[in-house]
Coordinates of C-alpha atoms in Angstrom, one line a residue:
Chain A
M843 CA 5.1 6.3 -10.2
T844 CA 2.2 8.8 -10.4
Y845 CA -0.9 9.1 -8.2
T846 CA -3.0 7.8 -11.1
S847 CA -0.8 4.8 -11.8
F848 CA -0.7 4.1 -8.1
L849 CA -4.5 4.2 -7.8
V850 CA -5.0 2.0 -10.9
S851 CA -2.6 -0.7 -9.7
E852 CA -4.3 -0.6 -6.2
F853 CA -7.7 -1.2 -7.8
L854 CA -6.2 -4.0 -9.9
L855 CA -4.6 -5.6 -6.9
L856 CA -7.9 -5.4 -4.9
W857 CA -9.7 -7.0 -7.8
R858 CA -7.1 -9.8 -8.0
R859 CA -7.3 -10.3 -4.2
K860 CA -11.1 -10.2 -4.2
Q861 CA -11.2 -13.3 -2.1
D862 CA -10.0 -11.3 0.9
V863 CA -12.9 -8.8 0.6
I864 CA -15.4 -11.7 -0.1
N865 CA -14.2 -13.4 3.1
A866 CA -14.8 -10.2 5.2
L867 CA -18.3 -9.8 3.6
L868 CA -19.1 -13.5 4.2
F869 CA -18.1 -13.0 7.8
F870 CA -20.3 -10.0 8.1
V871 CA -23.3 -11.9 6.7
I872 CA -22.7 -14.9 8.9
V873 CA -22.5 -12.9 12.1
V874 CA -25.7 -11.0 11.3
T875 CA -27.5 -14.3 10.4
L876 CA -26.5 -16.0 13.6
F877 CA -28.5 -13.5 15.8
P878 CA -32.0 -14.5 14.6
L879 CA -30.9 -18.2 14.7
G880 CA -29.1 -18.1 18.0
V881 CA -31.1 -15.6 20.1
S882 CA -34.6 -15.1 18.9
S883 CA -36.3 -14.7 15.6
S884 CA -39.1 -12.6 16.9
A885 CA -39.6 -9.1 15.7
E886 CA -39.8 -7.8 19.3
F887 CA -36.2 -8.7 19.9
L888 CA -34.8 -8.1 16.4
A889 CA -36.3 -4.8 15.4
P890 CA -34.7 -2.7 18.2
A891 CA -31.4 -4.6 18.1
A892 CA -31.1 -4.6 14.3
G893 CA -29.0 -1.4 14.0
G894 CA -26.6 -2.6 16.7
I895 CA -26.2 -6.1 15.3
I896 CA -25.5 -4.8 11.8
W897 CA -23.0 -2.2 13.0
C898 CA -21.1 -4.6 15.3
A899 CA -20.8 -7.1 12.5
A900 CA -19.7 -4.5 10.0
V901 CA -17.0 -3.1 12.5
L902 CA -15.5 -6.6 12.8
A903 CA -15.6 -7.2 9.1
I904 CA -13.9 -3.8 8.4
M905 CA -11.3 -4.5 11.0
M906 CA -10.5 -7.7 9.2
A907 CA -10.2 -5.9 5.9
V908 CA -8.0 -3.1 7.2
E909 CA -5.7 -4.9 9.6
G910 CA -3.3 -6.4 7.0
M911 CA -3.6 -3.6 4.5
F912 CA 0.1 -2.8 4.2
K913 CA 1.5 -6.3 4.9
E914 CA 2.2 -7.2 1.3
D915 CA 3.5 -3.8 0.4
F916 CA 5.9 -4.1 3.3
R917 CA 7.1 -7.6 2.3
D918 CA 7.7 -6.9 -1.4
G919 CA 9.4 -3.6 -0.9
S920 CA 6.6 -1.4 -2.2
L921 CA 6.5 0.7 1.0
E922 CA 10.2 1.6 0.4
Q923 CA 9.3 2.6 -3.1
W924 CA 6.4 4.8 -1.9
V925 CA 8.8 6.6 0.4
V926 CA 11.4 7.2 -2.4
S927 CA 8.9 7.9 -5.1
G928 CA 8.9 11.7 -4.4
L929 CA 5.1 11.6 -4.1
S930 CA 3.4 12.7 -1.0
L931 CA 3.1 9.7 1.4
P932 CA -0.1 10.9 3.1
I933 CA -1.8 11.2 -0.3
L934 CA -0.7 7.7 -1.3
V935 CA -2.1 6.4 2.0
L936 CA -5.3 8.3 1.4
L937 CA -5.7 6.9 -2.1
K938 CA -5.2 3.4 -0.8
V939 CA -7.8 3.9 1.9
V940 CA -10.3 5.3 -0.6
A941 CA -9.8 2.3 -2.9
Q942 CA -10.2 -0.1 0.0
W943 CA -13.3 1.7 1.4
L944 CA -15.1 1.7 -2.0
V945 CA -14.3 -2.0 -2.5
V946 CA -15.6 -3.0 0.9
I947 CA -18.4 -0.6 1.4
V948 CA -20.3 -0.9 -1.9
P949 CA -21.0 -4.6 -1.6
L950 CA -21.7 -4.1 2.1
L951 CA -24.4 -1.5 1.3
A952 CA -25.7 -3.7 -1.5
M953 CA -26.4 -6.5 1.0
M954 CA -28.1 -4.2 3.5
P955 CA -31.7 -4.4 2.2
I956 CA -31.8 -8.2 2.6
L957 CA -30.2 -8.1 6.0
S958 CA -32.3 -5.3 7.4
E959 CA -35.4 -7.1 6.1
M960 CA -34.3 -10.2 7.9
L961 CA -33.9 -8.2 11.2
Y962 CA -37.3 -6.4 10.8
L963 CA -35.7 -3.0 10.6
S964 CA -38.3 -0.4 9.7
D965 CA -38.1 1.4 6.4
A966 CA -37.4 4.8 7.9
S967 CA -34.6 3.4 10.1
F968 CA -33.2 1.6 7.1
W969 CA -32.3 4.9 5.4
V970 CA -30.8 6.2 8.6
L971 CA -28.7 3.0 8.8
I972 CA -27.4 3.6 5.3
M973 CA -26.6 7.2 6.2
T974 CA -24.7 6.2 9.3
F975 CA -22.7 3.8 7.2
L976 CA -21.8 6.4 4.6
L977 CA -20.9 8.9 7.2
G978 CA -19.3 6.6 9.9
T979 CA -17.3 4.0 8.0
P980 CA -14.8 6.4 6.5
S981 CA -13.5 7.1 10.0
L982 CA -13.3 3.4 10.7
F983 CA -11.1 2.9 7.7
L984 CA -9.0 6.0 8.4
I985 CA -8.5 5.1 12.1
G986 CA -7.7 1.5 11.2
V987 CA -5.1 2.5 8.7
I988 CA -3.0 4.1 11.5
G989 CA -3.1 0.8 13.4
A990 CA -2.2 -1.2 10.2
A991 CA 0.7 1.2 9.5
L992 CA 2.0 1.0 13.0
T993 CA 2.1 -2.8 13.1
V994 CA 3.2 -3.5 9.6
S995 CA 6.6 -4.7 10.5
L996 CA 5.3 -7.0 13.2
R997 CA 4.8 -10.7 12.4
Q998 CA 1.8 -11.2 14.7
G999 CA 0.3 -7.7 14.6
A1000 CA -3.3 -8.5 14.1
M1001 CA -4.4 -8.7 17.7
L1002 CA -2.4 -5.6 18.6
V1003 CA -4.1 -3.6 15.8
M1004 CA -7.5 -4.6 17.1
L1005 CA -6.5 -3.5 20.7
L1006 CA -5.1 -0.2 19.3
I1007 CA -8.0 0.8 17.2
L1008 CA -11.0 -0.6 19.0
P1009 CA -11.3 2.1 21.6
F1010 CA -11.4 4.7 18.8
Y1011 CA -14.2 2.7 17.0
L1012 CA -16.5 2.8 20.1
P1013 CA -17.8 6.4 19.6
V1014 CA -18.6 5.6 16.0
I1015 CA -20.6 2.5 17.0
I1016 CA -22.3 4.3 19.8
F1017 CA -23.4 7.3 17.8
S1018 CA -24.5 5.2 14.8
T1019 CA -26.7 2.9 16.8
L1020 CA -28.0 5.9 18.8
A1021 CA -29.0 7.5 15.5
I1022 CA -30.9 4.4 14.4
Q1023 CA -32.6 4.0 17.8
A1024 CA -33.6 7.7 17.7
A1025 CA -35.1 7.2 14.2
D1026 CA -36.9 4.1 15.4
A1027 CA -38.5 6.2 18.2
G1028 CA -39.4 9.0 15.9
L1029 CA -36.9 11.4 17.5
P1030 CA -34.5 13.7 15.6
Y1031 CA -31.2 12.0 14.7
S1032 CA -29.3 14.7 12.8
G1033 CA -27.1 15.4 15.8
Q1034 CA -25.7 11.9 15.9
L1035 CA -25.2 12.0 12.1
A1036 CA -23.4 15.3 12.4
L1037 CA -21.1 13.8 15.1
L1038 CA -20.3 10.8 12.8
L1039 CA -19.5 13.2 10.0
A1040 CA -17.3 15.3 12.3
M1041 CA -15.4 12.1 13.4
S1042 CA -14.9 11.1 9.7
L1043 CA -13.6 14.6 8.8
L1044 CA -11.3 14.8 11.7
S1045 CA -9.7 11.4 10.9
L1046 CA -9.6 12.4 7.2
I1047 CA -7.3 15.3 8.2
L1048 CA -5.2 13.6 10.8
S1049 CA -5.0 9.9 9.9
P1050 CA -3.1 10.1 6.5
F1051 CA -0.3 12.1 8.1
M1052 CA -0.1 9.8 11.2
A1053 CA -0.2 6.7 9.0
A1054 CA 2.5 8.2 6.8
I1055 CA 4.8 8.8 9.8
A1056 CA 4.2 5.2 10.9
I1057 CA 5.0 3.8 7.4
K1058 CA 8.2 5.9 7.2
A1059 CA 9.3 4.5 10.5
S1060 CA 8.4 0.9 9.5
A1061 CA 9.8 1.0 6.0
G1062 CA 13.4 1.4 7.3
Chain B
M88 CA 30.5 4.8 -7.5
R89 CA 30.7 1.4 -5.9
I90 CA 30.2 0.9 -2.2
L91 CA 32.3 -2.0 -0.8
G92 CA 32.2 -3.6 2.6
E93 CA 31.7 -6.9 4.4
N94 CA 28.3 -8.3 5.1
G95 CA 26.7 -6.2 7.7
A96 CA 29.1 -3.2 7.2
G97 CA 26.1 -1.0 6.3
K98 CA 26.1 -0.8 2.5
S99 CA 22.4 -1.1 2.2
S100 CA 21.8 1.1 5.2
L101 CA 23.9 3.8 3.6
L102 CA 21.8 3.8 0.4
K103 CA 18.6 3.8 2.5
V104 CA 19.9 6.8 4.5
I105 CA 20.7 8.6 1.2
V106 CA 17.1 8.1 -0.1
G107 CA 15.5 8.8 3.2
V108 CA 14.0 5.4 4.1
I109 CA 16.2 5.5 7.3
S110 CA 17.0 8.8 9.0
P111 CA 20.7 9.4 9.7
L112 CA 21.8 9.3 13.3
E113 CA 24.3 12.1 12.6
G114 CA 25.8 14.0 9.7
T115 CA 24.1 15.7 6.7
I116 CA 23.3 14.7 3.2
V117 CA 24.2 17.2 0.5
Y118 CA 22.8 17.0 -3.0
S119 CA 24.0 19.3 -5.7
G120 CA 25.2 21.9 -3.1
E121 CA 21.9 21.8 -1.2
D122 CA 21.4 20.2 2.3
V123 CA 18.6 17.7 1.8
T124 CA 18.9 16.0 5.2
L125 CA 15.5 17.2 6.3
D126 CA 13.7 17.3 3.0
R127 CA 14.8 14.7 0.4
A128 CA 12.4 16.1 -2.3
P129 CA 15.1 17.6 -4.6
L130 CA 17.1 14.4 -4.5
L131 CA 14.1 12.1 -4.9
Q132 CA 13.0 14.1 -8.0
D133 CA 16.1 12.9 -9.8
A134 CA 16.6 9.5 -8.2
I135 CA 15.7 5.9 -8.7
Y136 CA 16.3 3.5 -5.8
I137 CA 16.0 -0.2 -6.2
G138 CA 16.6 -2.1 -3.0
H139 CA 16.9 -5.7 -1.8
S140 CA 13.1 -6.2 -2.0
V141 CA 12.4 -4.9 -5.4
G142 CA 8.9 -3.6 -5.0
V143 CA 7.4 -5.8 -7.7
K144 CA 3.8 -6.9 -7.0
S145 CA 3.3 -10.6 -7.3
L146 CA -0.4 -10.2 -8.3
L147 CA 0.3 -7.8 -11.2
T148 CA 1.7 -9.0 -14.5
V149 CA 5.1 -8.0 -15.7
A150 CA 3.7 -5.2 -18.0
E151 CA 1.4 -3.9 -15.2
N152 CA 4.3 -3.8 -12.8
I153 CA 6.4 -1.7 -15.1
R154 CA 3.5 0.6 -16.0
R155 CA 3.0 1.1 -12.3
Y156 CA 6.4 2.8 -12.1
C157 CA 6.6 4.2 -15.6
P158 CA 2.9 5.0 -16.5
T159 CA 3.9 7.0 -19.6
V160 CA 5.8 4.2 -21.4
S161 CA 4.6 3.5 -24.9
P162 CA 3.8 -0.1 -25.9
E163 CA 6.7 -0.2 -28.3
A164 CA 9.2 1.0 -25.8
L165 CA 7.9 -1.5 -23.3
S166 CA 8.1 -4.5 -25.6
A167 CA 11.6 -3.4 -26.7
V168 CA 12.9 -3.3 -23.1
L169 CA 11.2 -6.6 -22.3
K170 CA 12.7 -8.2 -25.4
K171 CA 16.1 -6.9 -24.4
L172 CA 15.7 -8.4 -20.9
D173 CA 14.3 -11.7 -22.3
L174 CA 11.0 -11.1 -20.5
L175 CA 8.8 -10.7 -23.6
D176 CA 7.3 -14.2 -23.3
H177 CA 6.3 -13.4 -19.7
M178 CA 4.9 -9.9 -20.4
N179 CA 1.4 -11.0 -19.3
A180 CA 2.4 -13.5 -16.7
F181 CA 1.9 -12.7 -13.0
A182 CA 5.1 -11.8 -11.3
S183 CA 4.4 -14.5 -8.7
T184 CA 5.3 -17.1 -11.4
L185 CA 8.7 -15.6 -12.1
S186 CA 12.1 -16.7 -10.7
A187 CA 14.2 -14.4 -8.5
G188 CA 16.4 -13.4 -11.4
Q189 CA 13.4 -12.6 -13.6
L190 CA 11.9 -10.5 -10.8
R191 CA 15.0 -8.5 -10.5
R192 CA 15.0 -8.0 -14.3
V193 CA 11.4 -6.6 -14.0
A194 CA 12.5 -4.2 -11.4
L195 CA 15.6 -3.2 -13.3
A196 CA 13.6 -2.6 -16.5
R197 CA 12.8 0.8 -15.1
L198 CA 16.4 1.8 -15.7
W199 CA 15.9 1.5 -19.5
L200 CA 12.7 3.6 -19.4
T201 CA 13.7 6.5 -17.1
D202 CA 15.3 9.9 -17.6
K203 CA 16.3 10.2 -13.9
T204 CA 20.0 11.0 -13.4
L205 CA 20.8 9.5 -10.0
W206 CA 20.5 5.7 -9.6
L207 CA 20.9 4.1 -6.3
L208 CA 21.1 0.3 -6.7
D209 CA 21.4 -2.1 -3.8
E210 CA 23.1 -5.4 -5.0
P211 CA 21.7 -4.9 -8.6
F212 CA 23.5 -8.0 -9.8
A213 CA 22.2 -10.4 -7.2
A214 CA 20.4 -13.4 -8.8
L215 CA 21.2 -12.2 -12.4
D216 CA 22.8 -14.5 -14.9
S217 CA 25.9 -13.5 -16.9
T218 CA 23.9 -12.2 -19.9
A219 CA 21.8 -10.0 -17.7
I220 CA 24.9 -8.8 -15.8
A221 CA 26.5 -7.8 -19.0
L222 CA 23.4 -6.0 -20.1
L223 CA 23.1 -4.1 -16.9
E224 CA 26.8 -3.1 -16.9
E225 CA 26.3 -1.9 -20.5
R226 CA 23.3 0.2 -19.4
I227 CA 25.1 1.7 -16.4
R228 CA 28.1 2.6 -18.6
L229 CA 25.8 4.3 -21.1
H230 CA 24.1 6.2 -18.3
V231 CA 27.4 7.3 -16.7
S232 CA 28.8 8.4 -20.1
S233 CA 25.8 10.6 -20.7
G234 CA 26.4 12.4 -17.4
G235 CA 24.4 10.2 -15.0
L236 CA 25.5 9.1 -11.5
V237 CA 25.2 5.5 -10.3
V238 CA 25.8 4.5 -6.7
L239 CA 25.7 0.7 -6.3
T240 CA 26.6 -1.9 -3.7
T241 CA 28.0 -5.2 -4.9
H242 CA 30.3 -8.0 -4.1
Q243 CA 30.7 -8.8 -7.8
A244 CA 33.9 -7.8 -9.6
L245 CA 32.7 -5.4 -12.3
R246 CA 34.2 -6.6 -15.6
S247 CA 33.7 -3.6 -17.8
L248 CA 32.9 -0.7 -15.6
P249 CA 35.4 1.8 -14.4
C250 CA 34.3 3.0 -11.0
R251 CA 35.3 4.8 -7.8
D252 CA 35.2 2.5 -4.8
V253 CA 34.1 3.6 -1.3
A254 CA 34.9 1.0 1.4
L255 CA 32.9 0.9 4.6
M256 CA 34.7 -0.3 7.8
S257 CA 32.6 -2.3 10.2

């Protein structure tokens, strides 16, 4: 196994399991759509809440996508093969996260114009929303992957993963929505974006190693 | 080298400890004169390990599964091996449609395509039919006669393979 052949097969597998990603995206769209229908469809309510609504729905969808990431690899013995492949386990984890992130985040961003139009998000805030997504979601995936790796050998691990990783998701949600609110109010928002980037970079450095340790413990 | 022992004696665990999937509780692992207990890299460079769960992806085809582990294999070599293992008709079939014996053949196909010297095989004959067992024994004999080392666990009497037995006491 090489890093390239690993990445190629990961993309192939994601493509063949596209239903999982589509489910998560559908869930995202449904949650966002329920707010105008269920609470109020007025611009006065939706415009200030739009960033928060979209972010909360996205966090739930991402959690769904990440939670079972290693389940199949564990069942079919692939995790063992990663450990004995002689390749660096943190890099394999990182490649898998990158593949998963791309596959989830690209369609998510593609749907954003329609959803933000639906929620009366202003044009200026729309681009801030996109930026918070690009800077913030990597840390969501990287943090989630630690939870997924820790609970891979548990039969009913889904709830535990959510409890484990949700506290670490909160700062990302808070700073993302703060950035969008600041942009709405015409205030500077670069500080919040910088913090999002900092969180993503920190988890980029730490999470592959921690996930690799968890995988090694679970594979045996 | 064949590892013998009753069910639960620790044959599979021993192989897993050697490749580093499980850490040993005590003792050291020495590979070609070097203590590799803490860092298995020198051993893993030369080793193939095929365990109970064979690491074959059900949503990839047979050819894609083999390419995943041996990316440099040429199409000719691939079809030659698949023909030998009677998998040529299933080359583009998803692994999820194969039987247990066929899955194991897919996993074992790596042994015909590799130049690694140390093979660690956990119950390699499980679920195989007699033709496949004969093929695998033949391959192992060829590997050993060309200087390779095979460590395997099995309950099967090996018909044509001379081997050293190690018995584990439970």
